[in-house]
Amino acid sequence: MSVLTLRYLIIGVLAAVATMGSSATGSAAPIPPLSDAARAAGFVDVRAVVPDAVIDLRYATSNNFVGIPLYPPTARCLVHESLAGGLATAARLLRAGGERLVFWDCYRPHAVQARMFEVVPNPAWVARPGPYARSHVAGRSVDVTLALADRLVDMGTGFDDFTARSLAYATEGISVAAQANRARLRDAMTAGGFTVYDGEWWHFDGPGAGVDRPIPEVPVT
């Protein structure tokens, strides 16, 4: 084999390896600029904080307890910037075990909260909307679960399961494995400064989530 032939062979192998690498890792889609209203409210796109986040906004689909989309299909996962560091911490801890955060809901417009309460007028399951913003409506709470590379992690119930099994520390009807999975999610989120909501294993409140604030007029897109 001549030196020239060997050189071309090496170049070809290196090119193939580079192609495989880029295909395997993929390249994150660019994050669209935030609206002026979102920036003014101090919101950030979760993908800018947790690049490997799985965004599955259930209220942008009919796969929710209302049965119809409540967000436009272009809805994005927005949170207040005060949550950014904590989400990055939680994601990093989970990533070490091969898991990723899945976001089911983030910032929720006040009008959507009102519509939800019309459907389920029970404050035990859906927060009663008021003349102020808290929790999701303030962009300071998230609904999350865990995923492995090829599937969601078993948590014992799905999203918005309005039964006692959805309680954060439920044991009856919840397998030991699912209880451990919930505990692992809780541990990661609390390490990031979030507070567990006892009524829903998927709901976590960031700092200041319970403080009354002006209702933000921010599009969810």
Tab-separated table of C-alpha atoms in Angstrom:
chain	number	residue	atom	x	y	z
A	1	MET	CA	0.000	0.000	0.000
A	2	SER	CA	1.428	3.358	-1.009
A	3	VAL	CA	1.761	6.265	1.385
A	4	LEU	CA	-0.803	8.216	-0.645
A	5	THR	CA	-3.324	5.375	-0.502
A	6	LEU	CA	-2.794	5.004	3.239
A	7	ARG	CA	-3.313	8.729	3.704
A	8	TYR	CA	-6.652	8.633	1.853
A	9	LEU	CA	-7.718	5.584	3.884
A	10	ILE	CA	-6.979	7.343	7.172
A	11	ILE	CA	-8.840	10.453	6.038
A	12	GLY	CA	-11.834	8.317	5.068
A	13	VAL	CA	-11.926	6.530	8.428
A	14	LEU	CA	-11.689	9.792	10.348
A	15	ALA	CA	-14.521	11.283	8.299
A	16	ALA	CA	-16.701	8.244	8.969
A	17	VAL	CA	-16.051	8.429	12.709
A	18	ALA	CA	-16.880	12.130	12.745
A	19	THR	CA	-20.128	11.477	10.896
A	20	MET	CA	-21.127	8.718	13.318
A	21	GLY	CA	-20.361	10.940	16.256
A	22	SER	CA	-22.493	13.805	15.055
A	23	SER	CA	-25.335	11.434	14.190
A	24	ALA	CA	-25.245	9.716	17.576
A	25	THR	CA	-25.174	12.858	19.665
A	26	GLY	CA	-27.419	14.924	17.441
A	27	SER	CA	-27.476	18.691	17.463
A	28	ALA	CA	-29.974	20.600	19.560
A	29	ALA	CA	-32.472	22.635	17.599
A	30	PRO	CA	-31.941	26.367	18.056
A	31	ILE	CA	-34.131	27.897	20.747
A	32	PRO	CA	-36.358	30.657	19.353
A	33	PRO	CA	-36.006	34.105	20.916
A	34	LEU	CA	-38.323	34.852	23.808
A	35	SER	CA	-41.167	37.285	23.384
A	36	ASP	CA	-40.703	40.765	24.813
A	37	ALA	CA	-43.351	39.953	27.432
A	38	ALA	CA	-41.543	36.772	28.496
A	39	ARG	CA	-38.231	38.590	28.851
A	40	ALA	CA	-39.865	41.387	30.827
A	41	ALA	CA	-41.399	38.818	33.187
A	42	GLY	CA	-37.994	37.226	33.756
A	43	PHE	CA	-38.876	33.970	32.009
A	44	VAL	CA	-36.446	31.561	30.382
A	45	ASP	CA	-36.933	28.595	28.086
A	46	VAL	CA	-36.198	25.375	29.988
A	47	ARG	CA	-34.176	24.078	27.037
A	48	ALA	CA	-31.659	26.849	27.625
A	49	VAL	CA	-31.148	25.521	31.148
A	50	VAL	CA	-31.579	21.763	30.644
A	51	PRO	CA	-30.501	21.065	27.049
A	52	ASP	CA	-31.443	17.364	27.218
A	53	ALA	CA	-34.892	17.995	28.698
A	54	VAL	CA	-37.807	16.104	27.185
A	55	ILE	CA	-40.585	18.624	26.549
A	56	ASP	CA	-43.993	16.927	26.528
A	57	LEU	CA	-46.468	19.689	27.324
A	58	ARG	CA	-49.675	17.729	27.844
A	59	TYR	CA	-51.897	20.801	27.683
A	60	ALA	CA	-50.689	21.442	24.147
A	61	THR	CA	-52.339	18.125	23.203
A	62	SER	CA	-55.637	16.399	23.891
A	63	ASN	CA	-53.833	13.929	26.175
A	64	ASN	CA	-54.934	15.668	29.379
A	65	PHE	CA	-57.863	15.614	31.794
A	66	VAL	CA	-59.756	18.279	29.842
A	67	GLY	CA	-59.528	16.221	26.651
A	68	ILE	CA	-58.700	19.150	24.363
A	69	PRO	CA	-55.558	21.225	23.743
A	70	LEU	CA	-55.369	24.238	26.037
A	71	TYR	CA	-52.086	25.545	24.620
A	72	PRO	CA	-51.182	26.117	20.974
A	73	PRO	CA	-49.069	23.359	19.386
A	74	THR	CA	-46.089	25.725	19.391
A	75	ALA	CA	-46.218	26.159	23.178
A	76	ARG	CA	-42.881	26.099	24.946
A	77	CYS	CA	-41.772	25.299	28.477
A	78	LEU	CA	-41.152	28.646	30.153
A	79	VAL	CA	-40.170	29.155	33.791
A	80	HIS	CA	-39.091	32.087	35.892
A	81	GLU	CA	-35.341	32.573	35.860
A	82	SER	CA	-35.175	31.898	39.610
A	83	LEU	CA	-35.794	28.205	38.832
A	84	ALA	CA	-32.958	27.895	36.345
A	85	GLY	CA	-30.129	26.929	38.667
A	86	GLY	CA	-32.229	24.411	40.569
A	87	LEU	CA	-33.440	22.688	37.413
A	88	ALA	CA	-29.875	22.461	36.135
A	89	THR	CA	-28.819	20.868	39.428
A	90	ALA	CA	-31.658	18.331	39.411
A	91	ALA	CA	-31.002	17.413	35.780
A	92	ARG	CA	-27.298	16.949	36.454
A	93	LEU	CA	-27.942	14.584	39.364
A	94	LEU	CA	-30.409	12.512	37.355
A	95	ARG	CA	-28.199	12.495	34.278
A	96	ALA	CA	-25.513	10.690	36.281
A	97	GLY	CA	-27.908	7.736	36.528
A	98	GLY	CA	-28.861	7.802	32.861
A	99	GLU	CA	-32.173	9.605	33.381
A	100	ARG	CA	-33.591	12.828	31.976
A	101	LEU	CA	-36.228	15.234	33.179
A	102	VAL	CA	-39.520	15.217	31.285
A	103	PHE	CA	-41.552	18.424	31.539
A	104	TRP	CA	-45.315	18.016	31.426
A	105	ASP	CA	-46.132	21.607	32.367
A	106	CYS	CA	-44.279	24.801	33.192
A	107	TYR	CA	-45.647	28.350	33.025
A	108	ARG	CA	-49.426	28.232	32.689
A	109	PRO	CA	-51.429	31.274	31.569
A	110	HIS	CA	-54.090	32.452	34.019
A	111	ALA	CA	-56.874	31.896	31.478
A	112	VAL	CA	-55.871	28.243	31.161
A	113	GLN	CA	-55.912	27.832	34.940
A	114	ALA	CA	-59.438	29.235	34.993
A	115	ARG	CA	-60.541	26.794	32.284
A	116	MET	CA	-59.091	23.865	34.231
A	117	PHE	CA	-60.963	24.868	37.365
A	118	GLU	CA	-64.191	25.021	35.391
A	119	VAL	CA	-63.687	21.377	34.429
A	120	VAL	CA	-62.495	20.178	37.861
A	121	PRO	CA	-63.748	22.702	40.462
A	122	ASN	CA	-61.977	20.944	43.321
A	123	PRO	CA	-59.111	22.873	44.954
A	124	ALA	CA	-57.657	19.574	46.147
A	125	TRP	CA	-56.778	18.779	42.530
A	126	VAL	CA	-56.842	22.082	40.616
A	127	ALA	CA	-55.820	25.396	42.165
A	128	ARG	CA	-58.621	27.935	42.284
A	129	PRO	CA	-57.668	30.907	40.075
A	130	GLY	CA	-57.604	34.258	41.822
A	131	PRO	CA	-56.667	37.879	41.122
A	132	TYR	CA	-52.985	37.077	41.437
A	133	ALA	CA	-50.372	34.652	40.142
A	134	ARG	CA	-48.830	31.777	42.060
A	135	SER	CA	-47.220	28.477	41.213
A	136	HIS	CA	-47.564	27.600	37.509
A	137	VAL	CA	-49.306	30.872	36.675
A	138	ALA	CA	-46.246	32.733	37.977
A	139	GLY	CA	-43.866	30.385	36.138
A	140	ARG	CA	-42.490	29.142	39.455
A	141	SER	CA	-43.692	25.524	39.492
A	142	VAL	CA	-43.121	22.588	37.177
A	143	ASP	CA	-44.739	19.222	36.534
A	144	VAL	CA	-42.024	16.691	35.765
A	145	THR	CA	-41.251	13.001	35.546
A	146	LEU	CA	-38.284	10.861	34.524
A	147	ALA	CA	-37.257	9.148	31.307
A	148	LEU	CA	-34.589	6.682	30.323
A	149	ALA	CA	-33.208	6.614	26.803
A	150	ASP	CA	-36.164	4.677	25.404
A	151	ARG	CA	-39.084	5.032	27.808
A	152	LEU	CA	-40.698	6.860	30.682
A	153	VAL	CA	-39.811	5.635	34.149
A	154	ASP	CA	-42.648	3.877	36.017
A	155	MET	CA	-44.064	6.241	38.627
A	156	GLY	CA	-47.199	4.267	39.454
A	157	THR	CA	-49.644	6.666	37.760
A	158	GLY	CA	-49.755	8.910	34.763
A	159	PHE	CA	-50.093	12.684	34.736
A	160	ASP	CA	-53.155	14.325	36.336
A	161	ASP	CA	-54.351	11.097	37.907
A	162	PHE	CA	-57.006	12.384	40.284
A	163	THR	CA	-56.809	9.484	42.734
A	164	ALA	CA	-55.042	8.886	46.026
A	165	ARG	CA	-52.331	7.020	44.138
A	166	SER	CA	-51.050	10.335	42.768
A	167	LEU	CA	-50.143	11.604	46.238
A	168	ALA	CA	-46.408	12.180	46.426
A	169	TYR	CA	-45.830	9.689	49.240
A	170	ALA	CA	-48.554	7.180	48.331
A	171	THR	CA	-47.788	3.521	48.970
A	172	GLU	CA	-51.127	1.759	48.507
A	173	GLY	CA	-51.391	0.571	44.923
A	174	ILE	CA	-47.880	1.815	44.120
A	175	SER	CA	-45.150	-0.757	43.525
A	176	VAL	CA	-41.949	-0.645	45.535
A	177	ALA	CA	-40.055	0.163	42.335
A	178	ALA	CA	-42.361	3.095	41.509
A	179	GLN	CA	-42.037	4.400	45.060
A	180	ALA	CA	-38.257	4.323	44.687
A	181	ASN	CA	-38.499	6.129	41.347
A	182	ARG	CA	-40.624	8.866	42.896
A	183	ALA	CA	-38.156	9.198	45.747
A	184	ARG	CA	-35.280	9.571	43.302
A	185	LEU	CA	-37.112	12.361	41.479
A	186	ARG	CA	-37.930	14.065	44.780
A	187	ASP	CA	-34.337	13.846	45.952
A	188	ALA	CA	-33.031	15.450	42.765
A	189	MET	CA	-35.615	18.219	42.770
A	190	THR	CA	-35.204	19.038	46.457
A	191	ALA	CA	-31.435	19.154	45.921
A	192	GLY	CA	-32.221	21.871	43.380
A	193	GLY	CA	-34.172	23.860	45.955
A	194	PHE	CA	-37.665	22.748	44.960
A	195	THR	CA	-40.440	21.840	47.384
A	196	VAL	CA	-42.451	18.653	46.970
A	197	TYR	CA	-46.206	19.135	46.646
A	198	ASP	CA	-47.729	16.328	48.699
A	199	GLY	CA	-50.847	16.124	46.539
A	200	GLU	CA	-49.108	15.280	43.235
A	201	TRP	CA	-45.868	13.355	42.857
A	202	TRP	CA	-45.052	15.231	39.622
A	203	HIS	CA	-45.540	18.788	40.945
A	204	PHE	CA	-42.649	20.772	42.394
A	205	ASP	CA	-42.662	24.364	43.598
A	206	GLY	CA	-39.679	26.626	43.109
A	207	PRO	CA	-38.636	29.394	45.502
A	208	GLY	CA	-41.421	31.910	46.025
A	209	ALA	CA	-44.066	29.818	44.257
A	210	GLY	CA	-46.648	30.589	46.937
A	211	VAL	CA	-46.176	34.359	46.892
A	212	ASP	CA	-48.998	36.424	45.398
A	213	ARG	CA	-47.747	38.262	42.313
A	214	PRO	CA	-49.268	40.273	39.473
A	215	ILE	CA	-50.665	38.008	36.764
A	216	PRO	CA	-48.158	37.954	33.884
A	217	GLU	CA	-49.563	38.580	30.433
A	218	VAL	CA	-47.106	36.287	28.706
A	219	PRO	CA	-47.873	34.099	25.671
A	220	VAL	CA	-46.889	30.476	26.148
A	221	THR	CA	-45.297	30.363	22.696
